[in-house]
Coordinates of C-alpha atoms and ligand atoms in Angstrom, one line a residue:
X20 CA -12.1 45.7 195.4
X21 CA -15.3 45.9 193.3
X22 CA -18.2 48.1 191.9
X23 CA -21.9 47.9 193.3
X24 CA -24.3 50.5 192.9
X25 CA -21.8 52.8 192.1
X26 CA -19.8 52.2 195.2
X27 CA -16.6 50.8 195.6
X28 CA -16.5 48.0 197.3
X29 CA -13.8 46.5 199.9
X30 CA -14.5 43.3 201.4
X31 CA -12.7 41.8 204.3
X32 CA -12.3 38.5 206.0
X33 CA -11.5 40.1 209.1
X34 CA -10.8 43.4 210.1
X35 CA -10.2 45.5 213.5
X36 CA -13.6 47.9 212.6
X37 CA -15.1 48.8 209.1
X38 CA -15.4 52.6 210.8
X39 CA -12.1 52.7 212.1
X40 CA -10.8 51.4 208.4
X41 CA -12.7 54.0 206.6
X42 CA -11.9 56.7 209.0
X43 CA -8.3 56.0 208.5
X44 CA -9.0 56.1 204.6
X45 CA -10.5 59.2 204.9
X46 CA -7.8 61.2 206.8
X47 CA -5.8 59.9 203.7
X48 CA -8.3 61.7 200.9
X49 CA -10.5 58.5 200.6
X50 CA -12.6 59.8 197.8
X51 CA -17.0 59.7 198.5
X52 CA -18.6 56.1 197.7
X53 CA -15.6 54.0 199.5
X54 CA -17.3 51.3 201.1
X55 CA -16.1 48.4 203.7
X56 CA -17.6 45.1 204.6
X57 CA -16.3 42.3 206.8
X58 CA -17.2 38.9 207.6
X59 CA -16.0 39.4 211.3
X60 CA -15.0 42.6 213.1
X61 CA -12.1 41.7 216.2
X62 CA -12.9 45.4 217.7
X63 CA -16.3 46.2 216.8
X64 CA -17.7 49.7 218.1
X65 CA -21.5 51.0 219.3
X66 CA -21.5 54.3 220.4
X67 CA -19.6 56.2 223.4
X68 CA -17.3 53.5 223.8
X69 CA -20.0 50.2 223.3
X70 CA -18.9 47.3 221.4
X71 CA -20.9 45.3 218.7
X72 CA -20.2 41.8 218.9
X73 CA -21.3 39.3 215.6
X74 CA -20.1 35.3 214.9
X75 CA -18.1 35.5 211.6
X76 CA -20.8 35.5 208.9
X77 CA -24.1 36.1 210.9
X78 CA -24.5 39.9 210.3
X79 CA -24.0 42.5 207.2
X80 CA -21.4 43.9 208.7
X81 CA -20.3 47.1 206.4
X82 CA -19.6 51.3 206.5
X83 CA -19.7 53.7 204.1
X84 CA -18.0 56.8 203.5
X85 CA -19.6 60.0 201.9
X86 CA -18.6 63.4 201.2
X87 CA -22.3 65.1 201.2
X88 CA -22.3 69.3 200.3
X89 CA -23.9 69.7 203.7
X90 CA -22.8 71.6 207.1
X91 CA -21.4 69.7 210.0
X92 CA -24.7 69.8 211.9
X93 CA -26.8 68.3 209.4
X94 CA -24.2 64.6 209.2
X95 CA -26.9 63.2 211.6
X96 CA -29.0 62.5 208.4
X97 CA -26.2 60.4 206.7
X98 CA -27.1 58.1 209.4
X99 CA -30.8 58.2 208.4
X100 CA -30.1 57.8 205.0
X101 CA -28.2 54.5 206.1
X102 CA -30.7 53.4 208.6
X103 CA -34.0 54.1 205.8
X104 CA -31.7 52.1 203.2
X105 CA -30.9 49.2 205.2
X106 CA -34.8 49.0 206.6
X107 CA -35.8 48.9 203.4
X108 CA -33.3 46.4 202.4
X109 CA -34.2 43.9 204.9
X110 CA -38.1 44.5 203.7
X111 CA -37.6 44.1 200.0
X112 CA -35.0 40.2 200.9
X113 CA -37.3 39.0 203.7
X114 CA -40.9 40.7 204.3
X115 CA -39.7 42.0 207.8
X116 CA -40.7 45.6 208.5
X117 CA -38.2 47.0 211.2
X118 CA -38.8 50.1 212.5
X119 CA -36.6 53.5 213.4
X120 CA -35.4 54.0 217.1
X121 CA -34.4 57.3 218.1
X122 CA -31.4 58.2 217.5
X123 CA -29.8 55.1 215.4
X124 CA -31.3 51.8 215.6
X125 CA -33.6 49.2 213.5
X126 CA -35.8 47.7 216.1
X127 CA -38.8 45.2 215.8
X128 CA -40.8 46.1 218.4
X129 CA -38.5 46.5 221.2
X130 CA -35.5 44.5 219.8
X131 CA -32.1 45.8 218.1
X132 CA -31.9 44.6 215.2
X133 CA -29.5 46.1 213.8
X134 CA -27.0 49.3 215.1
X135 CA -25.7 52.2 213.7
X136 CA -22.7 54.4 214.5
X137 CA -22.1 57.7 212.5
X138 CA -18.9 59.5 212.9
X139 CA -17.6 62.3 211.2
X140 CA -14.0 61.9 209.7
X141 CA -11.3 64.1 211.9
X142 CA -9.3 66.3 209.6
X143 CA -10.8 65.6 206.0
X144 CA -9.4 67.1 203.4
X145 CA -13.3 68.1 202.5
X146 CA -13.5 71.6 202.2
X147 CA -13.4 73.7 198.9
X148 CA -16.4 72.1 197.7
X149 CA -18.6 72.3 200.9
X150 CA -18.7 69.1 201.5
X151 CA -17.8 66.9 204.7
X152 CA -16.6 63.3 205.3
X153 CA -18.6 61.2 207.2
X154 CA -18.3 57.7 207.9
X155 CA -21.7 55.5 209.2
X156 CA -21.2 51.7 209.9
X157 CA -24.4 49.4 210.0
X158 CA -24.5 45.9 211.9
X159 CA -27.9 43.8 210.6
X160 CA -28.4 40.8 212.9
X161 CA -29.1 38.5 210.6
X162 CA -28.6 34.9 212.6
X163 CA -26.7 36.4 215.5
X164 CA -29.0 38.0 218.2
X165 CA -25.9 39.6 219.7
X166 CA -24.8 39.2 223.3
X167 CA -28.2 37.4 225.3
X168 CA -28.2 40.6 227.9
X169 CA -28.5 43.1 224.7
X170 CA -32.3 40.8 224.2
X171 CA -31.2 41.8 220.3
X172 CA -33.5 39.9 217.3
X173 CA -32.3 38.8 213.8
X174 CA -33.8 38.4 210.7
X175 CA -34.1 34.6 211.6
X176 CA -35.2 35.2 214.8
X177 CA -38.1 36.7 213.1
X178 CA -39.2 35.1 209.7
X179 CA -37.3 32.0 210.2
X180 CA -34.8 32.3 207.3
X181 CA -32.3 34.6 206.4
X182 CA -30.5 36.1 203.4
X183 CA -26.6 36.0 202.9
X184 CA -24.6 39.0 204.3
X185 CA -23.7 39.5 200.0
X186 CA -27.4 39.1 199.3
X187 CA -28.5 42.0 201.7
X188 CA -25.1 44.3 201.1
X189 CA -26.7 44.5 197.3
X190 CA -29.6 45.4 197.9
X191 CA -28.7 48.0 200.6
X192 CA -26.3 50.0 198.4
X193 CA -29.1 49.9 195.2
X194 CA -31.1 51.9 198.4
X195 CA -28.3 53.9 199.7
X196 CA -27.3 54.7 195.9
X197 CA -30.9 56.3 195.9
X198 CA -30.8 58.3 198.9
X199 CA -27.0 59.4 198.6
X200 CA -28.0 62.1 196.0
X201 CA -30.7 63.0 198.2
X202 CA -28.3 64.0 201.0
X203 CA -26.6 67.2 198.6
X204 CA -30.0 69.1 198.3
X205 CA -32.1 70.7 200.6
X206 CA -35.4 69.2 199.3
X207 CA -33.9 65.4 199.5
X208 CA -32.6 65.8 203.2
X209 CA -36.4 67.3 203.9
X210 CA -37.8 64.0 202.2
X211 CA -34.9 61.5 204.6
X212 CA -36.4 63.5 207.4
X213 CA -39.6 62.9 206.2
X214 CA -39.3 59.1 205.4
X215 CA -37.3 58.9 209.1
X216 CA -40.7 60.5 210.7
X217 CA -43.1 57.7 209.3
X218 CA -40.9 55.2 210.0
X219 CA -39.7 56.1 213.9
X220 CA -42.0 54.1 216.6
X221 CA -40.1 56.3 219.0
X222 CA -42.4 59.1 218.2
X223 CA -45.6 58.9 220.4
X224 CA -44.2 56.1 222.5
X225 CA -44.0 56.8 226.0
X226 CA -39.8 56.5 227.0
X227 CA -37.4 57.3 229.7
X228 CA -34.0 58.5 228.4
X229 CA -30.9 58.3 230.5
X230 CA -28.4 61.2 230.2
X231 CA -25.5 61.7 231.9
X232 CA -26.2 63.3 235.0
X233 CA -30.3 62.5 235.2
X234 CA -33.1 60.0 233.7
X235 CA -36.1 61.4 232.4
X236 CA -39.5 59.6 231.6
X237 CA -42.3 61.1 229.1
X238 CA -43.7 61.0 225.2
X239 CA -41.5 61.8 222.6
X240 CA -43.4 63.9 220.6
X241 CA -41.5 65.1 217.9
X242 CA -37.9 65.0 215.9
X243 CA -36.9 68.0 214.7
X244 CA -34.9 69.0 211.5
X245 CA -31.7 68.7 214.0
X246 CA -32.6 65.1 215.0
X247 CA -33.2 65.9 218.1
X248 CA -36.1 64.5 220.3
X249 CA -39.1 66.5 222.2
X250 CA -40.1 64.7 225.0
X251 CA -43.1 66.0 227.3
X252 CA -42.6 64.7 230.7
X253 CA -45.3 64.1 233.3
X254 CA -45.8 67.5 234.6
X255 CA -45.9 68.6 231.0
X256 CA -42.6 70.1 230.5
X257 CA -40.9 70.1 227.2
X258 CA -37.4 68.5 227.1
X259 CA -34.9 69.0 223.7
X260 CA -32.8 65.5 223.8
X261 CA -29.4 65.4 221.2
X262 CA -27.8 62.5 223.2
X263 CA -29.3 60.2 225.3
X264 CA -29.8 56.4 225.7
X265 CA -33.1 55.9 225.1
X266 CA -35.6 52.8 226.6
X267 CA -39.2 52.5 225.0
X268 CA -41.5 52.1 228.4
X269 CA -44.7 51.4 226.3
X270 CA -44.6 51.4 222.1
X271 CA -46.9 53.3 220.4
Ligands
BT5_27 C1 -24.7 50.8 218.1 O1 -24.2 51.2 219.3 O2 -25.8 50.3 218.0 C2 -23.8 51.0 216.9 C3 -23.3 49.7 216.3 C4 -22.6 49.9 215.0 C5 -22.0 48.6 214.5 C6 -21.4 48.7 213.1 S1 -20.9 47.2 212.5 C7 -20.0 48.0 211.2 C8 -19.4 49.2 211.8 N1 -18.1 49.0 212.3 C9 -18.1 49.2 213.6 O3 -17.0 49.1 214.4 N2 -19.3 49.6 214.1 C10 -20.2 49.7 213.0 P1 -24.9 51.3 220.7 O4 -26.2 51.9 220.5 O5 -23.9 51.9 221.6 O6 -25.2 49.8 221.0 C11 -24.1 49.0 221.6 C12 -24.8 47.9 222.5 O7 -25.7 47.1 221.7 C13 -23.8 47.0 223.2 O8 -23.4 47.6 224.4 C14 -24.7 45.8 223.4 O9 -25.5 45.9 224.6 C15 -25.6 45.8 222.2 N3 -25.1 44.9 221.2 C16 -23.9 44.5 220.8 N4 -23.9 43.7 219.7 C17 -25.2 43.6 219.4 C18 -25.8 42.9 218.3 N5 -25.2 42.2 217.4 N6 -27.2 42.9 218.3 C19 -27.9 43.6 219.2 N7 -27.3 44.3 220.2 C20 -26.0 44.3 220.3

């Protein structure tokens, strides 16, 4: 265990899944600030039953718990604040500007580079205080490009060098200590919005978004406070998207 930024800090050689740790931890009273990194993850998990796959030592590999004061519906922008953090991390260490994919990923141009899965704790203690547990892991390619069918990109991939997994967990908790304060107040969760809208090439880009039972092409116009995605479709229809697997057809 150690101290960065404020957070404390468990590092692992190997581990099942930094979210399934800190979920666990959680359900035990985990206090706000408990964070997880591992060199290699043997059960790694993407969203809706995906696995992320990364070579020992080629990603940042890490999850974070926090308690925000915040209602269950808003828990969507703890994984902005991670996703805004961890782009700006990757700027400040290697000149790369990644941008935001609707809902969850760091993308440049149409690659992953790096994936994000939000989950809120079952059962937290939370509570009295208003606030909720949620736990967001982040994987940041930074050699591995992930499995060849993902068509991922890495830090390397892209600028030819890349900094340590320790190098970039740093400098991503100095940003996340930033915006974690943010995420308590109304007026800081407007400003994450805010930052999230600048930043996401999803918005004006043409897309077709695969839901369960139907596929639907269009623009994505907007995200709104919820996170969720207006998409006009061809015959100028307006769609409201909350999940959804989304392809970009044409970038902005
Ligand atoms: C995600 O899911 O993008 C969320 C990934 C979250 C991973 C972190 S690592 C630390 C923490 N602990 C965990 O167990 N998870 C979090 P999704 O959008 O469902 O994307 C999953 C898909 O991305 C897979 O089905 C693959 O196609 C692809 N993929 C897997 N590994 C990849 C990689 N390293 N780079 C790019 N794409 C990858």
């Amino acid at each position: 265990m150690s101290m960065n930024s404020g957070f404390e800090v468990r590092s692992f050689k190997e581990i099942d899944s930094t979210n399934t740790y800190l979920i666990e931890e959680a359900k035990q009273g985990a206090r706000d600030g408990l964070v997880a990194t591992a060199a290699f993850q043997t059960a790694g998990r993407g969203r809706q039953g995906r696995t992320w796959e990364a070579p020992e030592g080629s990603a940042l590999l890490v999850s974070a718990l926090l308690r925000p004061v915040m209602s269950p519906d808003e828990a969507h922008l703890v994984a902005t604040a991670v996703a805004l953090s961890a782009r700006a991390a990757i700027e400040q260490l290697s000149g790369l500007r990644a941008s935001l994919k609707w809902p969850n990923d760091l993308v440049v141009e149409a690659a992953k580079i790096a994936g994000i899965l939000g989950e809120i704790a079952p059962d937290a203690p939370g509570g009295s205080d208003g606030s909720i547990a949620v736990v967001v892991g982040i994987g940041i390619n930074l050699s591995t490009e992930g499995p060849p069918e993902a068509k991922g990109t890495s830090v390397l991939a892209q600028t030819g060098s890349a900094p340590s997994p320790d190098e970039l967990l740093d400098q991503f908790l100095a940003e996340l200590s930033t915006r974690r304060s943010m995420l308590d107040e109304p007026e800081g969760r407007a400003a994450l919005l805010a930052e999230a809208r600048s930043l996401m090439s999803t918005l004006g880009s043409q897309v077709r978004v695969t839901r369960q039972d139907s596929i639907l092409e269009g623009k994505a116009l907007e995200l709104t406070d919820g996170a969720r995605l207006i998409v006009l479709d061809d015959a100028g229809e307006r769609h409201v998207i909350s999940v959804g697997d989304l392809i970009h057809l044409r970038p902005r």
